[in-house]
PDB file of C-alpha atoms in Angstrom:
ATOM      1  CA  MET Y 911      19.944   0.051 -26.884  1.00  0.00           C
ATOM      2  CA  ALA Y 912      23.172   1.708 -28.295  1.00  0.00           C
ATOM      3  CA  ALA Y 913      21.856   5.531 -28.135  1.00  0.00           C
ATOM      4  CA  LEU Y 914      22.553   7.913 -31.065  1.00  0.00           C
ATOM      5  CA  PRO Y 915      25.122  10.528 -30.589  1.00  0.00           C
ATOM      6  CA  GLN Y 916      24.394  13.732 -28.252  1.00  0.00           C
ATOM      7  CA  GLN Y 917      22.862  16.565 -30.514  1.00  0.00           C
ATOM      8  CA  THR Y 918      21.399  20.419 -29.627  1.00  0.00           C
ATOM      9  CA  ARG Y 919      18.214  20.669 -28.450  1.00  0.00           C
ATOM     10  CA  ILE Y 920      15.539  20.594 -31.380  1.00  0.00           C
ATOM     11  CA  ILE Y 921      13.434  24.449 -31.416  1.00  0.00           C
ATOM     12  CA  GLY Y 922      10.868  24.715 -33.866  1.00  0.00           C
ATOM     13  CA  GLY Y 923       8.515  21.815 -34.847  1.00  0.00           C
ATOM     14  CA  SER Y 924       4.591  23.130 -34.444  1.00  0.00           C
ATOM     15  CA  VAL Y 925       2.212  23.490 -32.055  1.00  0.00           C
ATOM     16  CA  THR Y 926      -0.782  20.153 -32.434  1.00  0.00           C
ATOM     17  CA  SER Y 927      -3.178  18.742 -30.116  1.00  0.00           C
ATOM     18  CA  ILE Y 928      -3.004  16.032 -27.453  1.00  0.00           C
ATOM     19  CA  ASN Y 929      -5.791  14.632 -29.266  1.00  0.00           C
ATOM     20  CA  ASN Y 930      -3.673  13.716 -32.232  1.00  0.00           C
ATOM     21  CA  TYR Y 931      -1.513  11.632 -29.650  1.00  0.00           C
ATOM     22  CA  PRO Y 932      -3.283  10.401 -26.763  1.00  0.00           C
ATOM     23  CA  PHE Y 933      -0.677   8.799 -25.652  1.00  0.00           C
ATOM     24  CA  ALA Y 934       2.019  10.879 -24.585  1.00  0.00           C
ATOM     25  CA  ALA Y 935       2.517  12.302 -21.137  1.00  0.00           C
ATOM     26  CA  SER Y 936       4.911  14.772 -18.724  1.00  0.00           C
ATOM     27  CA  LEU Y 937       6.455  13.984 -16.772  1.00  0.00           C
ATOM     28  CA  GLN Y 938       7.090  16.359 -13.781  1.00  0.00           C
ATOM     29  CA  ILE Y 939       9.680  17.067 -10.529  1.00  0.00           C
ATOM     30  CA  THR Y 940       9.189  18.951  -7.546  1.00  0.00           C
ATOM     31  CA  GLN Y 941      12.191  20.669  -5.530  1.00  0.00           C
ATOM     32  CA  ASN Y 942       8.896  20.930  -2.914  1.00  0.00           C
ATOM     33  CA  SER Y 943       6.408  19.673  -2.379  1.00  0.00           C
ATOM     34  CA  VAL Y 944       4.744  22.044  -3.743  1.00  0.00           C
ATOM     35  CA  SER Y 945       5.936  23.401  -7.257  1.00  0.00           C
ATOM     36  CA  PHE Y 946       6.244  20.775 -10.213  1.00  0.00           C
ATOM     37  CA  ARG Y 947       7.629  21.629 -13.316  1.00  0.00           C
ATOM     38  CA  HIS Y 948       8.254  19.587 -16.862  1.00  0.00           C
ATOM     39  CA  GLN Y 949      11.143  17.561 -17.080  1.00  0.00           C
ATOM     40  CA  CYS Y 950      10.336  14.259 -19.845  1.00  0.00           C
ATOM     41  CA  GLY Y 951       8.203  14.002 -21.995  1.00  0.00           C
ATOM     42  CA  GLY Y 952       6.911   9.916 -22.230  1.00  0.00           C
ATOM     43  CA  THR Y 953       4.617   7.627 -23.278  1.00  0.00           C
ATOM     44  CA  ILE Y 954       1.692   5.514 -22.125  1.00  0.00           C
ATOM     45  CA  LEU Y 955       1.537   1.926 -22.176  1.00  0.00           C
ATOM     46  CA  ASN Y 956      -1.299   1.349 -20.233  1.00  0.00           C
ATOM     47  CA  ASN Y 957      -3.075   2.382 -16.926  1.00  0.00           C
ATOM     48  CA  ARG Y 958       0.035   1.708 -14.756  1.00  0.00           C
ATOM     49  CA  ALA Y 959       2.589   2.763 -16.624  1.00  0.00           C
ATOM     50  CA  ILE Y 960       4.694   5.111 -18.867  1.00  0.00           C
ATOM     51  CA  LEU Y 961       7.709   4.756 -21.010  1.00  0.00           C
ATOM     52  CA  SER Y 962      10.777   7.045 -20.861  1.00  0.00           C
ATOM     53  CA  ALA Y 963      13.568   8.162 -20.121  1.00  0.00           C
ATOM     54  CA  ALA Y 964      15.700   6.941 -17.131  1.00  0.00           C
ATOM     55  CA  HIS Y 965      18.325   9.802 -17.593  1.00  0.00           C
ATOM     56  CA  CYS Y 966      15.005  11.931 -17.016  1.00  0.00           C
ATOM     57  CA  TRP Y 967      15.054  11.026 -12.941  1.00  0.00           C
ATOM     58  CA  PHE Y 968      19.021   9.882 -12.462  1.00  0.00           C
ATOM     59  CA  ARG Y 969      20.160  13.155 -10.531  1.00  0.00           C
ATOM     60  CA  ALA Y 970      16.666  12.127  -7.969  1.00  0.00           C
ATOM     61  CA  PRO Y 971      15.596   8.647  -8.460  1.00  0.00           C
ATOM     62  CA  THR Y 972      12.658   8.990  -5.518  1.00  0.00           C
ATOM     63  CA  ALA Y 973       9.629   8.522  -6.819  1.00  0.00           C
ATOM     64  CA  ASN Y 974       7.721  10.908  -4.335  1.00  0.00           C
ATOM     65  CA  ARG Y 975       9.915  13.760  -5.784  1.00  0.00           C
ATOM     66  CA  TYR Y 976       7.562  13.586  -9.690  1.00  0.00           C
ATOM     67  CA  ARG Y 977       4.419  13.487 -10.409  1.00  0.00           C
ATOM     68  CA  VAL Y 978       2.977  12.471 -14.612  1.00  0.00           C
ATOM     69  CA  ARG Y 979       0.005  14.702 -15.917  1.00  0.00           C
ATOM     70  CA  VAL Y 980      -1.847  13.261 -18.763  1.00  0.00           C
ATOM     71  CA  GLY Y 981      -4.107  14.313 -21.001  1.00  0.00           C
ATOM     72  CA  SER Y 982      -3.876  18.151 -21.866  1.00  0.00           C
ATOM     73  CA  PRO Y 983      -1.472  20.484 -24.042  1.00  0.00           C
ATOM     74  CA  ASN Y 984      -0.249  22.023 -20.915  1.00  0.00           C
ATOM     75  CA  ALA Y 985       2.171  20.661 -19.501  1.00  0.00           C
ATOM     76  CA  SER Y 986       1.571  23.065 -16.324  1.00  0.00           C
ATOM     77  CA  SER Y 987      -2.720  22.887 -16.044  1.00  0.00           C
ATOM     78  CA  GLY Y 988      -5.783  20.491 -17.274  1.00  0.00           C
ATOM     79  CA  GLY Y 989      -5.764  17.152 -17.829  1.00  0.00           C
ATOM     80  CA  ARG Y 990      -5.126  14.753 -15.005  1.00  0.00           C
ATOM     81  CA  LEU Y 991      -2.189  14.655 -12.405  1.00  0.00           C
ATOM     82  CA  HIS Y 992      -0.940  11.322 -11.287  1.00  0.00           C
ATOM     83  CA  ASN Y 993       1.410  10.053  -8.459  1.00  0.00           C
ATOM     84  CA  VAL Y 994       4.466   8.089  -9.243  1.00  0.00           C
ATOM     85  CA  ALA Y 995       5.100   4.431  -7.252  1.00  0.00           C
ATOM     86  CA  GLN Y 996       8.044   3.335  -8.640  1.00  0.00           C
ATOM     87  CA  LEU Y 997      10.995   4.745 -11.814  1.00  0.00           C
ATOM     88  CA  VAL Y 998      12.509   1.283 -13.381  1.00  0.00           C
ATOM     89  CA  SER Y 999      15.220   2.223 -15.121  1.00  0.00           C
ATOM     90  CA  HIS Y1000      17.115  -0.391 -17.587  1.00  0.00           C
ATOM     91  CA  PRO Y1001      19.255  -2.727 -15.155  1.00  0.00           C
ATOM     92  CA  GLN Y1002      22.391  -1.562 -18.162  1.00  0.00           C
ATOM     93  CA  HIS Y1003      21.553   1.850 -18.021  1.00  0.00           C
ATOM     94  CA  ASN Y1004      25.090   3.926 -18.624  1.00  0.00           C
ATOM     95  CA  MET Y1005      23.975   7.127 -17.929  1.00  0.00           C
ATOM     96  CA  ASN Y1006      27.466   8.582 -19.199  1.00  0.00           C
ATOM     97  CA  THR Y1007      27.500   6.887 -22.452  1.00  0.00           C
ATOM     98  CA  HIS Y1008      23.396   7.252 -22.663  1.00  0.00           C
ATOM     99  CA  ASN Y1009      22.883   3.505 -24.041  1.00  0.00           C
ATOM    100  CA  ASN Y1010      19.798   1.840 -22.505  1.00  0.00           C
ATOM    101  CA  ASP Y1011      18.132   5.020 -21.949  1.00  0.00           C
ATOM    102  CA  VAL Y1012      15.019   3.772 -21.102  1.00  0.00           C
ATOM    103  CA  GLY Y1013      12.662   2.995 -18.113  1.00  0.00           C
ATOM    104  CA  ILE Y1014       9.580   2.275 -17.687  1.00  0.00           C
ATOM    105  CA  ILE Y1015       7.962   4.828 -14.632  1.00  0.00           C
ATOM    106  CA  ARG Y1016       5.012   3.233 -12.387  1.00  0.00           C
ATOM    107  CA  MET Y1017       2.116   4.969 -11.233  1.00  0.00           C
ATOM    108  CA  ALA Y1018       0.603   4.946  -8.556  1.00  0.00           C
ATOM    109  CA  THR Y1019      -2.993   5.226  -8.784  1.00  0.00           C
ATOM    110  CA  ALA Y1020      -4.396   3.724 -12.839  1.00  0.00           C
ATOM    111  CA  ILE Y1021      -4.624   6.678 -15.149  1.00  0.00           C
ATOM    112  CA  GLN Y1022      -8.644   6.264 -16.769  1.00  0.00           C
ATOM    113  CA  LEU Y1023      -8.192   5.815 -20.523  1.00  0.00           C
ATOM    114  CA  GLY Y1024      -9.991   5.678 -23.042  1.00  0.00           C
ATOM    115  CA  SER Y1025     -10.610   9.708 -23.503  1.00  0.00           C
ATOM    116  CA  ALA Y1026      -9.932  11.482 -26.411  1.00  0.00           C
ATOM    117  CA  SER Y1027      -6.632  13.387 -24.929  1.00  0.00           C
ATOM    118  CA  VAL Y1028      -6.158   9.994 -22.552  1.00  0.00           C
ATOM    119  CA  ARG Y1029      -5.602   6.236 -24.374  1.00  0.00           C
ATOM    120  CA  ALA Y1030      -1.939   3.453 -24.394  1.00  0.00           C
ATOM    121  CA  ALA Y1031       0.102   3.559 -27.183  1.00  0.00           C
ATOM    122  CA  SER Y1032      -0.098   1.321 -30.529  1.00  0.00           C
ATOM    123  CA  ILE Y1033       3.902  -0.906 -30.086  1.00  0.00           C
ATOM    124  CA  ALA Y1034       5.255  -1.728 -33.380  1.00  0.00           C
ATOM    125  CA  SER Y1035       5.716  -5.504 -33.119  1.00  0.00           C
ATOM    126  CA  ALA Y1036       9.255  -6.521 -33.288  1.00  0.00           C
ATOM    127  CA  ASN Y1037       9.353  -7.957 -37.117  1.00  0.00           C
ATOM    128  CA  ILE Y1038       7.942  -4.967 -38.127  1.00  0.00           C
ATOM    129  CA  ASN Y1039      10.275  -3.146 -41.183  1.00  0.00           C
ATOM    130  CA  ILE Y1040      10.399   0.475 -41.405  1.00  0.00           C
ATOM    131  CA  PRO Y1041      11.496   1.901 -44.668  1.00  0.00           C
ATOM    132  CA  ASP Y1042      14.298   3.834 -46.012  1.00  0.00           C
ATOM    133  CA  ASN Y1043      13.126   7.930 -45.638  1.00  0.00           C
ATOM    134  CA  SER Y1044      10.317   7.733 -43.325  1.00  0.00           C
ATOM    135  CA  ASP Y1045       8.898  10.436 -41.892  1.00  0.00           C
ATOM    136  CA  VAL Y1046       9.797  10.442 -38.097  1.00  0.00           C
ATOM    137  CA  ILE Y1047       7.903  12.189 -36.007  1.00  0.00           C
ATOM    138  CA  ALA Y1048       9.257  13.295 -32.225  1.00  0.00           C
ATOM    139  CA  ILE Y1049       6.724  14.807 -30.149  1.00  0.00           C
ATOM    140  CA  GLY Y1050       6.817  16.368 -26.571  1.00  0.00           C
ATOM    141  CA  TRP Y1051       6.751  20.169 -24.663  1.00  0.00           C
ATOM    142  CA  GLY Y1052       9.125  22.351 -25.961  1.00  0.00           C
ATOM    143  CA  VAL Y1053       8.954  25.650 -27.692  1.00  0.00           C
ATOM    144  CA  THR Y1054       9.492  27.519 -30.923  1.00  0.00           C
ATOM    145  CA  SER Y1055      12.067  29.418 -30.921  1.00  0.00           C
ATOM    146  CA  VAL Y1056      14.554  30.368 -28.951  1.00  0.00           C
ATOM    147  CA  SER Y1057      12.884  33.578 -28.022  1.00  0.00           C
ATOM    148  CA  THR Y1058       9.803  32.197 -26.642  1.00  0.00           C
ATOM    149  CA  ARG Y1059      11.352  29.553 -24.098  1.00  0.00           C
ATOM    150  CA  SER Y1060       8.847  30.448 -21.012  1.00  0.00           C
ATOM    151  CA  HIS Y1061       5.807  29.477 -22.986  1.00  0.00           C
ATOM    152  CA  VAL Y1062       5.951  25.781 -23.181  1.00  0.00           C
ATOM    153  CA  SER Y1063       3.644  24.013 -26.065  1.00  0.00           C
ATOM    154  CA  PHE Y1064       3.255  20.557 -27.116  1.00  0.00           C
ATOM    155  CA  MET Y1065       4.633  19.396 -30.387  1.00  0.00           C
ATOM    156  CA  VAL Y1066       5.090  17.924 -32.937  1.00  0.00           C
ATOM    157  CA  TYR Y1067       8.399  17.594 -34.907  1.00  0.00           C
ATOM    158  CA  ILE Y1068       9.228  15.562 -37.960  1.00  0.00           C
ATOM    159  CA  ASP Y1069      11.712  14.772 -39.990  1.00  0.00           C
ATOM    160  CA  PRO Y1070      12.984  13.062 -42.771  1.00  0.00           C
ATOM    161  CA  LEU Y1071      14.333   8.998 -41.055  1.00  0.00           C
ATOM    162  CA  VAL Y1072      17.834   8.961 -42.167  1.00  0.00           C
TER     163      VAL Y1072
END
């Protein structure tokens, strides 16, 4: 899996409801086991696995430094928290080139699926062909402008596929 060239962060998009994207998860890291901060977004695959980017835990690959929040548009409150049992990076992940920058977060406890705000993602089969100029939707926790960096919201950004 080749990586796209690194670009600047996307700032903008629109605030949205977690119910529109109930498969979204917030991977959070701690420095002191007391306070946590949002590190990366992820996608709920099933009640024990989250798909995310391997670079999210590359520098701190110890599972007990992380937790996952599901079911909340706020990265710092609401929803349900789950401890992480294991961080599994793609075996050919390359931090320098960002190739194969994918991994699985295995949960210590089962995620309760089925509510309006917590569901597993529907994954397309390998033979799905996406037409040119289709909209690509990116979701995650971010800011609407550089001046609002202290307030992190659950957001959606839509861009045409090139």
